[in-house]
Short mmCIF file of C-alpha atoms in Angstrom, two decimals:
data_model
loop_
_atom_site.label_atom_id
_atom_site.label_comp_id
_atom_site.label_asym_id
_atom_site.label_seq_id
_atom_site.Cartn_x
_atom_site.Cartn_y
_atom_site.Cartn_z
CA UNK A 246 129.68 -5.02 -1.35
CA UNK A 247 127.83 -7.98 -2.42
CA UNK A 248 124.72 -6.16 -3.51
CA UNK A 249 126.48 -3.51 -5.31
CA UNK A 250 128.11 -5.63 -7.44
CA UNK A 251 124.70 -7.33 -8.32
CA UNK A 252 123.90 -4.06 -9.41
CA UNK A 253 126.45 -3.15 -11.61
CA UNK A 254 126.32 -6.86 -13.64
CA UNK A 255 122.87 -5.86 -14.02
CA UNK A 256 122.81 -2.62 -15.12
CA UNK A 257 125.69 -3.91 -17.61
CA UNK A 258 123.13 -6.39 -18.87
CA UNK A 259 120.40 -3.73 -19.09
CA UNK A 260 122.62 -1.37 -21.03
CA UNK A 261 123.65 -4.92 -23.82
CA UNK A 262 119.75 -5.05 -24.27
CA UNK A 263 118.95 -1.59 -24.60
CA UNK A 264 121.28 -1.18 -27.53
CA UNK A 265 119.43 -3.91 -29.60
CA UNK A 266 116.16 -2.83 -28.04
CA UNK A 267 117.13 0.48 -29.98
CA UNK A 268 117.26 -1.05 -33.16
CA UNK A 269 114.11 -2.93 -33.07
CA UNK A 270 112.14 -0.37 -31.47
CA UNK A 271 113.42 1.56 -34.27
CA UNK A 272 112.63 -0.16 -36.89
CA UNK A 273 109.06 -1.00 -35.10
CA UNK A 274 108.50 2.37 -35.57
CA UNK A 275 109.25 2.41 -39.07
CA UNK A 276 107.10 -0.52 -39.84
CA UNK A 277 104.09 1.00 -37.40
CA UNK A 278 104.47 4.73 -39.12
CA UNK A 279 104.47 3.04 -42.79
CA UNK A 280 100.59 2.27 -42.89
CA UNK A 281 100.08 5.39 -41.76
CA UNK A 282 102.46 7.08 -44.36
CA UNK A 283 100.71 5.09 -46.97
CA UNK A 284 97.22 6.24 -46.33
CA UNK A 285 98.40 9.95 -46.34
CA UNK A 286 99.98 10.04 -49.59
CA UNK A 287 96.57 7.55 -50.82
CA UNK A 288 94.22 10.61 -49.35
CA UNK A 289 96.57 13.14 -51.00
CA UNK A 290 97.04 11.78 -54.27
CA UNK A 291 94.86 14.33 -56.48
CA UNK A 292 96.79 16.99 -54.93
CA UNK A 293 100.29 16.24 -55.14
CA UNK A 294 101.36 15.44 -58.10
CA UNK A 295 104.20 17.56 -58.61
CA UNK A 296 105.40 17.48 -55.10
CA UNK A 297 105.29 13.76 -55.64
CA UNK A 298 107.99 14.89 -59.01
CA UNK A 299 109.51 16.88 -57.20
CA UNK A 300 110.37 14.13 -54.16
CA UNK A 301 111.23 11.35 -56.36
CA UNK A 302 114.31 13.52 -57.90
CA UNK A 303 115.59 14.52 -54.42
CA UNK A 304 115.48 10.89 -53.25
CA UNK A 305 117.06 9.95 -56.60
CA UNK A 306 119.79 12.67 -55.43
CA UNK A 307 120.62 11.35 -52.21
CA UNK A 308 121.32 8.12 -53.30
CA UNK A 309 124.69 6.79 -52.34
CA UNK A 310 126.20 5.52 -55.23
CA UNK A 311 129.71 3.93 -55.76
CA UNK A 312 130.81 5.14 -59.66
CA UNK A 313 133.32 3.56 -61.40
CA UNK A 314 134.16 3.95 -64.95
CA UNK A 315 136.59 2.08 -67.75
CA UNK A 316 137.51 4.13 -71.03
CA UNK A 317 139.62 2.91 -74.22
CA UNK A 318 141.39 5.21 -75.77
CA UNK A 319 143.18 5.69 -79.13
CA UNK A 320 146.03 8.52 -79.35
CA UNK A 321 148.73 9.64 -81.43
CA UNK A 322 151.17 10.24 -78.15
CA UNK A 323 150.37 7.99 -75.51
CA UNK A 324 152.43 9.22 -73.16
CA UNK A 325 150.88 12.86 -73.56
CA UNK A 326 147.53 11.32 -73.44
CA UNK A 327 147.92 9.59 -70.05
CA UNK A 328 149.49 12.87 -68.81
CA UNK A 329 146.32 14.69 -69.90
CA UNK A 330 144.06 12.41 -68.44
CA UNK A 331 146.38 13.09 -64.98
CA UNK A 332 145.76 16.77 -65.39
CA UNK A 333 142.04 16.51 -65.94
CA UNK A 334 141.39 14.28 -62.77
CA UNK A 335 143.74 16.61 -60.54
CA UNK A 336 142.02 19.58 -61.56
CA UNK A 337 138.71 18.48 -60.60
CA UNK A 338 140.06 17.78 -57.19
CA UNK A 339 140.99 13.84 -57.82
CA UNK A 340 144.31 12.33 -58.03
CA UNK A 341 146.65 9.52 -59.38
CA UNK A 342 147.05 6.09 -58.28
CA UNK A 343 147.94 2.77 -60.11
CA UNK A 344 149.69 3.21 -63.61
CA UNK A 345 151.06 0.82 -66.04
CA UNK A 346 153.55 2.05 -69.93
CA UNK A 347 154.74 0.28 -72.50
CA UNK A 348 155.78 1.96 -75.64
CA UNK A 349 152.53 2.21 -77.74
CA UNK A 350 149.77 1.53 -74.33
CA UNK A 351 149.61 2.70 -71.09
CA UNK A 352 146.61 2.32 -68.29
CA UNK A 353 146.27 5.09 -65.15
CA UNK A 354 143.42 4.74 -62.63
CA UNK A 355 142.43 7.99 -61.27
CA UNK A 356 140.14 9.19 -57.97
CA UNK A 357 137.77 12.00 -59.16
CA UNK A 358 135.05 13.64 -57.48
CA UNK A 359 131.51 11.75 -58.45
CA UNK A 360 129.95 14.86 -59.06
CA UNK A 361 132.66 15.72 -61.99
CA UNK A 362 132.90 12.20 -63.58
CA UNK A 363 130.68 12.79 -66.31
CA UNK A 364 132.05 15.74 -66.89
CA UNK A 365 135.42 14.51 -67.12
CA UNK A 366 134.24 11.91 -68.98
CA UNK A 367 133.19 14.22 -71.83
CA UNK A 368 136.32 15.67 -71.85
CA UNK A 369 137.79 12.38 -72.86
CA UNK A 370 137.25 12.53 -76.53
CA UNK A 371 139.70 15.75 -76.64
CA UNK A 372 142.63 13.16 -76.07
CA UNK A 373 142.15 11.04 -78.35
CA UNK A 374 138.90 8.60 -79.90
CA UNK A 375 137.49 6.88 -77.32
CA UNK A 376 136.68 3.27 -78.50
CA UNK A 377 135.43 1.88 -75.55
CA UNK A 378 133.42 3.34 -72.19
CA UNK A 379 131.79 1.69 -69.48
CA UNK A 380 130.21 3.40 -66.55
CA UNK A 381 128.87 1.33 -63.86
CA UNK A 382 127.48 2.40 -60.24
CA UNK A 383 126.92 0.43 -56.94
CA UNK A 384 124.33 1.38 -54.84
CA UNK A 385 124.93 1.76 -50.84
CA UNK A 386 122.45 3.54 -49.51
CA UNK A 387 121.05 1.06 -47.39
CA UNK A 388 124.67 -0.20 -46.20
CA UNK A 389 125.52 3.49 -45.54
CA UNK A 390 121.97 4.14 -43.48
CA UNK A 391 122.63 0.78 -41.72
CA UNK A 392 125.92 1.58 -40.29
CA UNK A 393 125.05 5.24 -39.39
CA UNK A 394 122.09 3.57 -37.13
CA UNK A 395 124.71 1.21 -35.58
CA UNK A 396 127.12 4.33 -35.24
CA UNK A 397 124.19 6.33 -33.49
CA UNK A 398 123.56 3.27 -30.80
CA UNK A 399 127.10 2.29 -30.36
CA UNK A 400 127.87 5.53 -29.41
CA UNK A 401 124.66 5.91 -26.87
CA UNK A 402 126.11 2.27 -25.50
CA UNK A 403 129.87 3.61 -25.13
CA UNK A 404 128.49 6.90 -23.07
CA UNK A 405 126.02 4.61 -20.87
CA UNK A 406 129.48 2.31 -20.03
CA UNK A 407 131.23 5.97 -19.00
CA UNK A 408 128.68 6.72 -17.20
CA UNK A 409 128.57 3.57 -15.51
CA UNK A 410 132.23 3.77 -14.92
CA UNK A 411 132.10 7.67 -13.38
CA UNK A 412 130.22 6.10 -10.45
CA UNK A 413 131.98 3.01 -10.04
CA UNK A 414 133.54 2.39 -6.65
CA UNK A 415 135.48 -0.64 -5.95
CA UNK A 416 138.16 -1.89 -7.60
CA UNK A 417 136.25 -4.94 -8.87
CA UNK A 418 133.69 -3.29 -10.06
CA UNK A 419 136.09 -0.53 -12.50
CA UNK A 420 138.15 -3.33 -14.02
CA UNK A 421 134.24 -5.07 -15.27
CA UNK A 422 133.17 -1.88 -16.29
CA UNK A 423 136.77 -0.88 -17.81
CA UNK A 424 136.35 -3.95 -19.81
CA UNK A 425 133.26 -3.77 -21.22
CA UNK A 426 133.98 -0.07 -22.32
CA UNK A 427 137.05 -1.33 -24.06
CA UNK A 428 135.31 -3.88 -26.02
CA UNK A 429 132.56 -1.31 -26.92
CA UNK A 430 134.69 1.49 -28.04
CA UNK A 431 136.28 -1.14 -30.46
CA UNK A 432 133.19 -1.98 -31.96
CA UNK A 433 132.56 1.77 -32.30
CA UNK A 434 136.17 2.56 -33.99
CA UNK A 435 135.09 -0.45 -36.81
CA UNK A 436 131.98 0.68 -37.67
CA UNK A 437 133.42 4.08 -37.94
CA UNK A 438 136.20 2.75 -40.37
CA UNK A 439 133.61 1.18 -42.47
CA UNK A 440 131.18 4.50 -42.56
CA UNK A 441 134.60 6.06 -43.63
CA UNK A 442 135.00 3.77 -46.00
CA UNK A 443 131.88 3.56 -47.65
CA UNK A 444 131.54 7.69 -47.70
CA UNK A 445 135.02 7.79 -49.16
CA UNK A 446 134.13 5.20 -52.01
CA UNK A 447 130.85 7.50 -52.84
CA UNK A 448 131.94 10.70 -52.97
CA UNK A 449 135.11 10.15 -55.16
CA UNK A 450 134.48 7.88 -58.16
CA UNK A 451 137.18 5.31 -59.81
CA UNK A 452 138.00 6.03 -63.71
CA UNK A 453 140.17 3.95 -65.43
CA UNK A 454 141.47 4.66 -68.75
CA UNK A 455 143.82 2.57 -71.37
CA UNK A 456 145.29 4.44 -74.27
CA UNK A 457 146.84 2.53 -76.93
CA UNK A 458 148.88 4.25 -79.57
CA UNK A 459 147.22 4.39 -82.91
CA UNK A 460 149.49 3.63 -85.28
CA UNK A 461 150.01 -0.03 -82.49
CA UNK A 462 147.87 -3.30 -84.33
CA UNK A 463 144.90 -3.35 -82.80
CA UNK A 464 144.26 -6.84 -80.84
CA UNK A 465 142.03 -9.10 -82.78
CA UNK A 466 138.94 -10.16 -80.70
CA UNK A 467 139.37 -14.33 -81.02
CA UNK A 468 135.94 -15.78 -80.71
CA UNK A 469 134.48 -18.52 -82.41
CA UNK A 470 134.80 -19.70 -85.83
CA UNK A 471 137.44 -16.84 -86.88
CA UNK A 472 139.23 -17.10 -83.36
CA UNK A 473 139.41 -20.64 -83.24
CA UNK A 474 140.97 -20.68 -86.87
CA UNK A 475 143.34 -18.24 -85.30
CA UNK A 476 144.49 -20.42 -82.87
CA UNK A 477 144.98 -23.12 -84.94
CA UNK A 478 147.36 -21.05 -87.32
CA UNK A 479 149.31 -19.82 -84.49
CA UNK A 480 149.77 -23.30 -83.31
CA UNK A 481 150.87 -25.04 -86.16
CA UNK A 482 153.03 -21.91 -87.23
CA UNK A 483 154.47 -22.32 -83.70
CA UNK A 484 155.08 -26.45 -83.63
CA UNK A 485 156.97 -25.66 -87.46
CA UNK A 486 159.07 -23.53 -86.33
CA UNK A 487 160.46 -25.89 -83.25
CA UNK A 488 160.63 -28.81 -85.82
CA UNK A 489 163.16 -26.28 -87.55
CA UNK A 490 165.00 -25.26 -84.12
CA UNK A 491 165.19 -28.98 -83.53
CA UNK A 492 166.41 -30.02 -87.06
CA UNK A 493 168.94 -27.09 -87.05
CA UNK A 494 170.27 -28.23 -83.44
CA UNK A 495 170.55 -32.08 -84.80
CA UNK A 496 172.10 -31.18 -88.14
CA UNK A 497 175.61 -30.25 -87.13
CA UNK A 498 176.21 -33.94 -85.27
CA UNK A 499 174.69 -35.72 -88.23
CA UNK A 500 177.14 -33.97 -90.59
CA UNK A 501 179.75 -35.05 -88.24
CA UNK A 502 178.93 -38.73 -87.38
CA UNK A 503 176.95 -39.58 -90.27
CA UNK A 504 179.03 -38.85 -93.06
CA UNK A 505 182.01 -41.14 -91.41
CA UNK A 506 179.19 -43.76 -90.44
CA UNK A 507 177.78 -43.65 -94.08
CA UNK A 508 181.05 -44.54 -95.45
CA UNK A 509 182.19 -47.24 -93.08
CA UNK A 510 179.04 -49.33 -94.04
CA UNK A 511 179.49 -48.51 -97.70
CA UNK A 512 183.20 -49.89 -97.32
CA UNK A 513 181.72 -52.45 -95.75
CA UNK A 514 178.94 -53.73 -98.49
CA UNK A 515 181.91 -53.60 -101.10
CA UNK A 516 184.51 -55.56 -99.28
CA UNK A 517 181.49 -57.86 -98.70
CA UNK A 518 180.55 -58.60 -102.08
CA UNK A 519 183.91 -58.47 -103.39
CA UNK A 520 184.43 -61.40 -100.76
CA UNK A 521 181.15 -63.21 -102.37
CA UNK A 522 183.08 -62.21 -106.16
CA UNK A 523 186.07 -64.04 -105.19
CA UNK A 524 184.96 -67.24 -103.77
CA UNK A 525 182.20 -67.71 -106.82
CA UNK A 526 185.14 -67.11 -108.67
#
């Protein structure tokens, strides 16, 4: 009993090392087959120039690229605009999410395949005049390769544990192996939710678009002199008119108590300088 259980704690060792050996060796080879790689293509140069053309634009292809786009848009309906821009991205295969109305602006954020975006895009400047557009794209192609490798070994490492635990024995010696399976499948089920992820974020692209209507002011851009100046203005426009709301709140008591103070001292000063009147007298 005592020497199969050495056995199994070390094959469970062997199998943790052999899944980073993996890697390494891995990228060993990489790093061993480069050289060789390099003085291929340096023999081959005279002859393969438009193979050479022809690679670059299919590695340029299968980059994985995260797109995401932000388009301003001016309309005379805004409403029918925004439901336009709902149509376009659900006929290309995307669909809805967040959206935000007010009377004269709305925003909608749309899911649309990355292979349509430009497309769609295009299309844009049917609804309405596009005033602003910004296009921007992430590149994941070494994330996504990364976590396809550790998807590849993880999943070498979970079937070694099975195996382990297919000729397992003794109680003792299922509940290790049980264990050890159960942490490894996790790992497995989190890199899987990431590839997921990252797959799902490059093949359908973000687009969000703002229409305002176009008879709505159109926001002033305050920066520097001109925006400072602004600023100012609104301030002391603002400060005036709660020196009014305050005056217009104190007025009413003043009318009440002042007039009947006003008078009592007035009465006063007389019957005071009558007094003075009468004793000069």
């Amino acid at each position: 009993m005592g020497r199969r259980w050495l056995w199994v704690v070390v094959a469970l060792f062997l199998l943790t090392g052999c899944g980073a050996a993996s890697q390494t060796s891995s990228g060993g080879g990489e790093q061993a087959a480069a050289p060789a790689q390099a003085d291929r293509a340096e023999g081959n140069t005279g002859n393969n120039t438009g193979n050479s053309k022809n690679e670059a634009v299919s590695v340029q292809a299968d980059r994985q690229l995260i797109r995401t786009a932000t388009v301003d848009i001016r309309a005379d309906d805004v409403d029918k605009a925004i439901a336009e821009v709902k149509g376009k991205a659900s006929n290309a295969g995307g669909f809805s999410g967040q959206e935000n109305a007010t009377k004269t602006f709305a925003n909608v954020t749309v899911k649309v395949p990355s292979k349509e975006l430009d497309r769609i895009l295009q299309e844009l400047g049917s609804i309405g005049e596009v005033t602003r557009r910004e296009v921007r794209a992430e590149d994941v192609t070494e994330q996504v390769a990364d976590v396809e490798g550790r998807l590849a070994s993880q999943r070498a490492s979970v079937d070694r544990v099975r195996g382990l635990l297919e000729r397992a024995s003794s109680t003792s010696e299922i509940t290790q192996i049980e264990s050890e399976l159960n942490k490894r499948q996790q790992e497995l089920e989190s890199l899987q939710r990431r590839h997921d992820s990252l797959k799902g974020q490059v093949a359908m692209a973000t687009l969000t678009v703002s229409v305002s209507q176009k008879s709505a002011p159109v926001p002033v851009e305050r920066d520097g002199f001109l925006g400072a100046l602004l600023v100012g203005w609104d301030v002391l426009v603002t400060g005036l008119g709660w020196i009014i709301i305050v005056i217009g709140a104190v007025l009413p008591f003043a009318v009440v108590f002042g007039i009947p103070t006003a008078a009592a001292i007035w009465f006063a000063r007389r019957r005071k300088r009558v007094t003075r009147s009468s004793e000069a007298s």
